[in-house]
C-alpha positions as a Python dict, from the first residue, in 0.01 Angstrom:
ca = {
    (1, 'X'): (0, 0, 0),
    (2, 'X'): (-265, -211, -168),
    (3, 'X'): (-345, -303, -526),
    (4, 'X'): (-697, -383, -634),
    (5, 'X'): (-762, -551, -966),
    (6, 'X'): (-1087, -583, -1154),
    (7, 'X'): (-1117, -704, -1515),
    (8, 'X'): (-766, -600, -1608),
    (9, 'X'): (-778, -263, -1432),
    (10, 'X'): (-525, -221, -1150),
    (11, 'X'): (-548, 55, -892),
    (12, 'X'): (-270, 127, -644),
    (13, 'X'): (-384, 270, -310),
    (14, 'X'): (-176, 442, -43),
    (15, 'X'): (-399, 419, 261),
    (16, 'X'): (-735, 517, 104),
    (17, 'X'): (-603, 731, -179),
    (18, 'X'): (-573, 597, -535),
    (19, 'X'): (-226, 703, -647),
    (20, 'X'): (-170, 487, -956),
    (21, 'X'): (-359, 294, -1223),
    (22, 'X'): (-279, 40, -1491),
    (23, 'X'): (-486, -128, -1761),
    (24, 'X'): (-380, -468, -1891),
    (25, 'X'): (-533, -678, -2167),
    (26, 'X'): (-379, -1023, -2133),
    (27, 'X'): (-8, -956, -2174),
    (28, 'X'): (-53, -611, -2326),
    (29, 'X'): (-7, -319, -2088),
    (30, 'X'): (-233, -49, -2231),
    (31, 'X'): (-162, 218, -1969),
    (32, 'X'): (33, 271, -1648),
    (33, 'X'): (20, 601, -1467),
    (34, 'X'): (102, 740, -1123),
    (35, 'X'): (-61, 1056, -988),
    (36, 'X'): (190, 1339, -1056),
    (37, 'X'): (254, 1432, -692),
    (38, 'X'): (342, 1069, -611),
    (39, 'X'): (588, 1020, -897),
    (40, 'X'): (958, 961, -840),
    (41, 'X'): (902, 761, -521),
    (42, 'X'): (905, 405, -661),
    (43, 'X'): (527, 359, -683),
    (44, 'X'): (532, 309, -1059),
    (45, 'X'): (795, 42, -1016),
    (46, 'X'): (588, -126, -746),
    (47, 'X'): (276, -124, -963),
    (48, 'X'): (454, -257, -1272),
    (49, 'X'): (627, -531, -1077),
    (50, 'X'): (298, -643, -924),
    (51, 'X'): (108, -662, -1252),
    (52, 'X'): (395, -859, -1406),
    (53, 'X'): (392, -1093, -1108),
    (54, 'X'): (16, -1148, -1121),
    (55, 'X'): (34, -1229, -1493),
    (56, 'X'): (329, -1468, -1481),
    (57, 'X'): (592, -1224, -1597),
    (58, 'X'): (824, -1289, -1301),
    (59, 'X'): (797, -1667, -1305),
    (60, 'X'): (1148, -1798, -1388),
    (61, 'X'): (998, -2121, -1527),
    (62, 'X'): (754, -1954, -1766),
    (63, 'X'): (820, -1804, -2109),
    (64, 'X'): (638, -1470, -2144),
    (65, 'X'): (601, -1182, -2387),
    (66, 'X'): (456, -850, -2270),
    (67, 'X'): (398, -540, -2480),
    (68, 'X'): (337, -177, -2386),
    (69, 'X'): (320, 167, -2553),
    (70, 'X'): (641, 361, -2600),
    (71, 'X'): (708, 584, -2293),
    (72, 'X'): (647, 956, -2324),
    (73, 'X'): (928, 1070, -2094),
    (74, 'X'): (1266, 972, -1952),
    (75, 'X'): (1116, 837, -1629),
    (76, 'X'): (892, 603, -1827),
    (77, 'X'): (1184, 486, -2038),
    (78, 'X'): (1392, 418, -1727),
    (79, 'X'): (1109, 221, -1567),
    (80, 'X'): (1057, 14, -1881),
    (81, 'X'): (1428, -60, -1908),
    (82, 'X'): (1445, -162, -1542),
    (83, 'X'): (1195, -441, -1605),
    (84, 'X'): (1336, -563, -1934),
    (85, 'X'): (1116, -379, -2185),
    (86, 'X'): (1291, -270, -2505),
    (87, 'X'): (1171, -69, -2807),
    (88, 'X'): (1045, -284, -3092),
    (89, 'X'): (897, -77, -3373),
    (90, 'X'): (606, 128, -3243),
    (91, 'X'): (588, -42, -2902),
    (92, 'X'): (784, -183, -2610),
    (93, 'X'): (834, -558, -2585),
    (94, 'X'): (947, -764, -2286),
    (95, 'X'): (1051, -1119, -2373),
    (96, 'X'): (1149, -1367, -2107),
    (97, 'X'): (1293, -1711, -2171),
    (98, 'X'): (1268, -1954, -1877),
    (99, 'X'): (1583, -1999, -1673),
    (100, 'X'): (1750, -2330, -1751),
    (101, 'X'): (1782, -2553, -1445),
    (102, 'X'): (1987, -2869, -1409),
    (103, 'X'): (1669, -3079, -1400),
    (104, 'X'): (1529, -2907, -1711),
    (105, 'X'): (1855, -2970, -1895),
    (106, 'X'): (1835, -3334, -1791),
    (107, 'X'): (1477, -3364, -1916),
    (108, 'X'): (1559, -3194, -2247),
    (109, 'X'): (1853, -3429, -2307),
    (110, 'X'): (1644, -3738, -2237),
    (111, 'X'): (1356, -3615, -2454),
    (112, 'X'): (1592, -3569, -2747),
    (113, 'X'): (1767, -3902, -2692),
    (114, 'X'): (1495, -4154, -2602),
    (115, 'X'): (1191, -4295, -2781),
    (116, 'X'): (850, -4405, -2647),
    (117, 'X'): (809, -4758, -2517),
    (118, 'X'): (1050, -4959, -2307),
    (119, 'X'): (1139, -4944, -1941),
    (120, 'X'): (1221, -4624, -1754),
    (121, 'X'): (1336, -4611, -1391),
    (122, 'X'): (1322, -4314, -1156),
    (123, 'X'): (1567, -4425, -888),
    (124, 'X'): (1489, -4130, -656),
    (125, 'X'): (1122, -4056, -714),
    (126, 'X'): (1071, -3796, -440),
    (127, 'X'): (737, -3625, -500),
    (128, 'X'): (702, -3778, -845),
    (129, 'X'): (786, -3493, -1081),
    (130, 'X'): (1061, -3687, -1258),
    (131, 'X'): (851, -4004, -1253),
    (132, 'X'): (568, -3824, -1427),
    (133, 'X'): (815, -3683, -1681),
    (134, 'X'): (940, -4034, -1756),
    (135, 'X'): (579, -4146, -1807),
    (136, 'X'): (544, -3885, -2080),
    (137, 'X'): (856, -4029, -2247),
    (138, 'X'): (754, -4391, -2208),
    (139, 'X'): (404, -4339, -2344),
    (140, 'X'): (118, -4590, -2320),
    (141, 'X'): (334, -4873, -2454),
    (142, 'X'): (611, -4817, -2199),
    (143, 'X'): (654, -4878, -1829),
    (144, 'X'): (796, -4656, -1554),
    (145, 'X'): (918, -4776, -1216),
    (146, 'X'): (985, -4532, -934),
    (147, 'X'): (1190, -4613, -624),
    (148, 'X'): (1233, -4440, -292),
    (149, 'X'): (1322, -4536, 66),
    (150, 'X'): (1058, -4304, 215),
    (151, 'X'): (694, -4411, 220),
    (152, 'X'): (584, -4049, 192),
    (153, 'X'): (770, -4018, -138),
    (154, 'X'): (614, -4337, -273),
    (155, 'X'): (265, -4226, -175),
    (156, 'X'): (314, -3876, -318),
    (157, 'X'): (443, -4016, -645),
    (158, 'X'): (163, -4268, -693),
    (159, 'X'): (-95, -4000, -614),
    (160, 'X'): (62, -3766, -870),
    (161, 'X'): (69, -4034, -1140),
    (162, 'X'): (-293, -4127, -1076),
    (163, 'X'): (-406, -3764, -1088),
    (164, 'X'): (-219, -3709, -1416),
    (165, 'X'): (-366, -4021, -1577),
    (166, 'X'): (-44, -4224, -1574),
    (167, 'X'): (-150, -4489, -1322),
    (168, 'X'): (-137, -4758, -1591),
    (169, 'X'): (209, -4652, -1710),
    (170, 'X'): (404, -4593, -1390),
    (171, 'X'): (412, -4688, -1024),
    (172, 'X'): (640, -4620, -731),
    (173, 'X'): (753, -4878, -475),
    (174, 'X'): (935, -4863, -144),
    (175, 'X'): (1282, -4987, -231),
    (176, 'X'): (1650, -4895, -195),
    (177, 'X'): (1795, -4788, -530),
    (178, 'X'): (2124, -4957, -438),
    (179, 'X'): (1931, -5284, -472),
    (180, 'X'): (1791, -5197, -814),
    (181, 'X'): (1901, -5535, -950),
    (182, 'X'): (1633, -5704, -740),
    (183, 'X'): (1363, -5535, -949),
    (184, 'X'): (1517, -5476, -1293),
    (185, 'X'): (1680, -5742, -1508),
    (186, 'X'): (2024, -5658, -1649),
    (187, 'X'): (2024, -5494, -1991),
    (188, 'X'): (1652, -5409, -1997),
    (189, 'X'): (1616, -5041, -1898),
    (190, 'X'): (1611, -4758, -2151),
    (191, 'X'): (1682, -4499, -1883),
    (192, 'X'): (1763, -4477, -1514),
    (193, 'X'): (1723, -4131, -1366),
    (194, 'X'): (1867, -4004, -1037),
    (195, 'X'): (1789, -3671, -873),
    (196, 'X'): (1995, -3694, -557),
    (197, 'X'): (1949, -3497, -233),
    (198, 'X'): (1642, -3504, -9),
    (199, 'X'): (1267, -3525, -45),
    (200, 'X'): (1141, -3172, -127),
    (201, 'X'): (923, -3046, 157),
    (202, 'X'): (1054, -3301, 407),
    (203, 'X'): (1322, -3279, 676),
    (204, 'X'): (1674, -3252, 540),
    (205, 'X'): (1823, -3505, 780),
    (206, 'X'): (1722, -3785, 540),
    (207, 'X'): (1914, -3751, 216),
    (208, 'X'): (2117, -3960, -25),
    (209, 'X'): (2483, -4031, 55),
    (210, 'X'): (2785, -4164, -131),
    (211, 'X'): (2764, -4498, 51),
    (212, 'X'): (2430, -4574, -111),
    (213, 'X'): (2450, -4364, -427),
    (214, 'X'): (2763, -4513, -584),
    (215, 'X'): (2634, -4874, -555),
    (216, 'X'): (2305, -4747, -701),
    (217, 'X'): (2485, -4592, -997),
    (218, 'X'): (2670, -4917, -1053),
    (219, 'X'): (2343, -5112, -1040),
    (220, 'X'): (2183, -4868, -1283),
    (221, 'X'): (2456, -4926, -1542),
    (222, 'X'): (2397, -5300, -1515),
    (223, 'X'): (2026, -5244, -1571),
    (224, 'X'): (2071, -5035, -1887),
    (225, 'X'): (2034, -5184, -2232),
    (226, 'X'): (2293, -5087, -2500),
    (227, 'X'): (2209, -4732, -2603),
    (228, 'X'): (2035, -4668, -2270),
    (229, 'X'): (2104, -4357, -2064),
    (230, 'X'): (2183, -4304, -1698),
    (231, 'X'): (2102, -3945, -1598),
    (232, 'X'): (2196, -3802, -1260),
    (233, 'X'): (2172, -3456, -1104),
    (234, 'X'): (2435, -3419, -831),
    (235, 'X'): (2410, -3174, -542),
    (236, 'X'): (2635, -3032, -273),
    (237, 'X'): (2603, -2769, -3),
    (238, 'X'): (2600, -2693, 368),
    (239, 'X'): (2348, -2964, 457),
    (240, 'X'): (2474, -3258, 251),
    (241, 'X'): (2835, -3157, 201),
    (242, 'X'): (3038, -3248, -107),
    (243, 'X'): (3120, -3615, -54),
    (244, 'X'): (2839, -3764, -261),
    (245, 'X'): (2902, -3537, -560),
    (246, 'X'): (3276, -3606, -559),
    (247, 'X'): (3228, -3982, -518),
    (248, 'X'): (2982, -3992, -808),
    (249, 'X'): (3213, -3785, -1029),
    (250, 'X'): (3505, -4016, -950),
    (251, 'X'): (3287, -4315, -1039),
    (252, 'X'): (3186, -4159, -1371),
    (253, 'X'): (3539, -4058, -1466),
    (254, 'X'): (3668, -4413, -1404),
    (255, 'X'): (3420, -4577, -1643),
    (256, 'X'): (3591, -4735, -1945),
    (257, 'X'): (3551, -4544, -2271),
    (258, 'X'): (3505, -4869, -2459),
    (259, 'X'): (3176, -4929, -2276),
    (260, 'X'): (3040, -4586, -2186),
    (261, 'X'): (3023, -4225, -2300),
    (262, 'X'): (3013, -3990, -2001),
    (263, 'X'): (2899, -3628, -2007),
    (264, 'X'): (2933, -3392, -1710),
    (265, 'X'): (2749, -3067, -1783),
    (266, 'X'): (2889, -2791, -1565),
    (267, 'X'): (2731, -2444, -1547),
    (268, 'X'): (3054, -2249, -1575),
    (269, 'X'): (2925, -1919, -1433),
    (270, 'X'): (2722, -2070, -1147),
    (271, 'X'): (2844, -2134, -793),
    (272, 'X'): (3054, -2441, -717),
    (273, 'X'): (2760, -2581, -520),
    (274, 'X'): (2524, -2557, -820),
    (275, 'X'): (2345, -2880, -927),
    (276, 'X'): (2549, -3080, -1176),
    (277, 'X'): (2373, -3279, -1452),
    (278, 'X'): (2558, -3592, -1565),
    (279, 'X'): (2479, -3846, -1837),
    (280, 'X'): (2620, -4191, -1908),
    (281, 'X'): (2535, -4358, -2241),
    (282, 'X'): (2591, -4731, -2248),
    (283, 'X'): (2753, -4859, -2567),
}
């Protein structure tokens, strides 16, 4: 099967025969039809799924709202329901809220908690996504420092910051986060962010471990100013096991209440290996 699209008009072909059409104006589906003799074989579902995909409707990170006319028959109603459309007055509406990830939760918490300016540290900069996020928090008056033990990660991060216009706000350096104290004076950082695991897109045999991560967490707490936040996303699974996550959790749980407030945000209906966002607020 093949779908051809021109100026919002979609045509579904089976071999050389046009068996279905759809007309879309932005996020409004004006019409979707399958040739009668080809109905009931899943072609309408295939066509609808493809036009949603091409217009961002299946992106779990994107909020979308699609509308369509009310179906004329039971088959149309079943198809609409299958893809999340529901009656809303004189039309169908499909609303999708982005799935919440551990990293997104971490970013939302920090955005609500921290103000522009000051010093922000990405202790595991990877490809620079978190570093760039911290640059948006720090603003022009702030400073962001990214660390990683892989030169590829440092280069990727600095390239990303430059392309996004944050070259004057943030930079990444080749450095072990367990030796954070060599670069950051005690009590000066507004935030230290950890996203443990491995460099996305690289080989998985290089990844963070408890031996280096727990000393890094300890160094991060020393670097924080009063009111500063340590944020960490912990991972476990077949490749990296569970040791790092458990060691970090034990470290967090042992912190004295008189000096720190510790939050561990578990997704209760996710798998045990799901990423685990944690926050430590220094008093």
